[in-house]
Amino acid sequence: MEMSFIPQNYEEWRHCITITCGQELTEAFINSRIQALQNKSDYMTKRFVELYGEAQRQRTLDWFVRASEELKHPSH
């Protein structure tokens, strides 16, 4: 039986997106996800909330915002 993995923190989420899924966190991708997750009438956002809950939607939105800030202000 395969376990479902839902990231519980930013590091797990980032690993899931970039390593497991192979999705580069580009400015365009991040901005599109932020826009969608902020739109509670968006079909996929509604499905996300149905599957994972409002708290996970908010956490995921926060993680995309953090990723956006890291792109704008990379640490040295």
PDB file of C-alpha atoms in Angstrom:
ATOM      1  CA  MET A   1       0.000   0.000   0.000  1.00  0.00           C
ATOM      2  CA  GLU A   2       1.464   3.332  -1.054  1.00  0.00           C
ATOM      3  CA  MET A   3       1.379   6.114   1.532  1.00  0.00           C
ATOM      4  CA  SER A   4       0.293   9.580   0.515  1.00  0.00           C
ATOM      5  CA  PHE A   5       2.887  12.227   1.329  1.00  0.00           C
ATOM      6  CA  ILE A   6       1.681  15.717   2.135  1.00  0.00           C
ATOM      7  CA  PRO A   7       4.497  18.158   2.924  1.00  0.00           C
ATOM      8  CA  GLN A   8       4.358  19.527   6.456  1.00  0.00           C
ATOM      9  CA  ASN A   9       7.005  22.241   6.120  1.00  0.00           C
ATOM     10  CA  TYR A  10       8.738  24.384   3.517  1.00  0.00           C
ATOM     11  CA  GLU A  11      11.756  22.102   3.121  1.00  0.00           C
ATOM     12  CA  GLU A  12       9.569  19.033   2.490  1.00  0.00           C
ATOM     13  CA  TRP A  13       7.398  21.014   0.069  1.00  0.00           C
ATOM     14  CA  ARG A  14      10.393  22.372  -1.851  1.00  0.00           C
ATOM     15  CA  HIS A  15      11.921  18.873  -2.129  1.00  0.00           C
ATOM     16  CA  CYS A  16       8.578  17.492  -3.322  1.00  0.00           C
ATOM     17  CA  ILE A  17       8.238  20.162  -6.034  1.00  0.00           C
ATOM     18  CA  THR A  18      11.836  20.351  -7.251  1.00  0.00           C
ATOM     19  CA  ILE A  19      13.160  16.809  -6.727  1.00  0.00           C
ATOM     20  CA  THR A  20      10.206  14.416  -6.641  1.00  0.00           C
ATOM     21  CA  CYS A  21       8.198  16.247  -9.323  1.00  0.00           C
ATOM     22  CA  GLY A  22      11.182  17.744 -11.172  1.00  0.00           C
ATOM     23  CA  GLN A  23       9.461  21.147 -11.395  1.00  0.00           C
ATOM     24  CA  GLU A  24      11.784  24.138 -11.471  1.00  0.00           C
ATOM     25  CA  LEU A  25      10.568  26.961  -9.243  1.00  0.00           C
ATOM     26  CA  THR A  26      10.661  29.720 -11.845  1.00  0.00           C
ATOM     27  CA  GLU A  27       9.151  33.146 -11.318  1.00  0.00           C
ATOM     28  CA  ALA A  28       6.426  32.398 -13.884  1.00  0.00           C
ATOM     29  CA  PHE A  29       5.490  29.052 -12.291  1.00  0.00           C
ATOM     30  CA  ILE A  30       5.482  30.479  -8.763  1.00  0.00           C
ATOM     31  CA  ASN A  31       3.377  33.482  -9.777  1.00  0.00           C
ATOM     32  CA  SER A  32       0.843  31.307 -11.600  1.00  0.00           C
ATOM     33  CA  ARG A  33       0.452  29.059  -8.538  1.00  0.00           C
ATOM     34  CA  ILE A  34       0.119  32.034  -6.170  1.00  0.00           C
ATOM     35  CA  GLN A  35      -2.559  33.534  -8.404  1.00  0.00           C
ATOM     36  CA  ALA A  36      -4.474  30.243  -8.614  1.00  0.00           C
ATOM     37  CA  LEU A  37      -4.230  29.475  -4.883  1.00  0.00           C
ATOM     38  CA  GLN A  38      -5.502  32.974  -4.040  1.00  0.00           C
ATOM     39  CA  ASN A  39      -8.555  32.453  -6.280  1.00  0.00           C
ATOM     40  CA  LYS A  40     -10.978  30.376  -4.218  1.00  0.00           C
ATOM     41  CA  SER A  41     -13.326  30.093  -7.214  1.00  0.00           C
ATOM     42  CA  ASP A  42     -10.601  28.452  -9.362  1.00  0.00           C
ATOM     43  CA  TYR A  43     -11.619  24.853 -10.116  1.00  0.00           C
ATOM     44  CA  MET A  44      -8.231  23.338  -9.232  1.00  0.00           C
ATOM     45  CA  THR A  45      -8.025  25.395  -6.035  1.00  0.00           C
ATOM     46  CA  LYS A  46     -11.461  24.112  -5.023  1.00  0.00           C
ATOM     47  CA  ARG A  47     -10.294  20.547  -5.694  1.00  0.00           C
ATOM     48  CA  PHE A  48      -7.104  21.165  -3.712  1.00  0.00           C
ATOM     49  CA  VAL A  49      -9.153  22.318  -0.712  1.00  0.00           C
ATOM     50  CA  GLU A  50     -11.521  19.344  -1.049  1.00  0.00           C
ATOM     51  CA  LEU A  51      -8.579  16.931  -1.052  1.00  0.00           C
ATOM     52  CA  TYR A  52      -6.180  18.549   1.418  1.00  0.00           C
ATOM     53  CA  GLY A  53      -8.145  21.182   3.358  1.00  0.00           C
ATOM     54  CA  GLU A  54      -8.069  24.952   3.679  1.00  0.00           C
ATOM     55  CA  ALA A  55      -5.145  24.928   6.111  1.00  0.00           C
ATOM     56  CA  GLN A  56      -2.975  23.068   3.569  1.00  0.00           C
ATOM     57  CA  ARG A  57      -4.022  25.519   0.827  1.00  0.00           C
ATOM     58  CA  GLN A  58      -2.887  28.410   3.021  1.00  0.00           C
ATOM     59  CA  ARG A  59       0.394  26.679   3.938  1.00  0.00           C
ATOM     60  CA  THR A  60       1.086  25.914   0.282  1.00  0.00           C
ATOM     61  CA  LEU A  61       0.311  29.499  -0.704  1.00  0.00           C
ATOM     62  CA  ASP A  62       2.696  30.725   2.013  1.00  0.00           C
ATOM     63  CA  TRP A  63       5.405  28.391   0.697  1.00  0.00           C
ATOM     64  CA  PHE A  64       5.001  29.728  -2.851  1.00  0.00           C
ATOM     65  CA  VAL A  65       5.254  33.282  -1.485  1.00  0.00           C
ATOM     66  CA  ARG A  66       8.435  32.305   0.392  1.00  0.00           C
ATOM     67  CA  ALA A  67       9.887  30.738  -2.766  1.00  0.00           C
ATOM     68  CA  SER A  68       9.093  33.950  -4.638  1.00  0.00           C
ATOM     69  CA  GLU A  69      10.905  36.018  -2.001  1.00  0.00           C
ATOM     70  CA  GLU A  70      13.908  33.684  -2.175  1.00  0.00           C
ATOM     71  CA  LEU A  71      14.089  34.224  -5.944  1.00  0.00           C
ATOM     72  CA  LYS A  72      14.016  37.992  -5.458  1.00  0.00           C
ATOM     73  CA  HIS A  73      16.523  37.979  -2.582  1.00  0.00           C
ATOM     74  CA  PRO A  74      18.786  34.913  -2.860  1.00  0.00           C
ATOM     75  CA  SER A  75      21.047  34.292   0.129  1.00  0.00           C
ATOM     76  CA  HIS A  76      24.771  34.214  -0.453  1.00  0.00           C
TER      77      HIS A  76
END
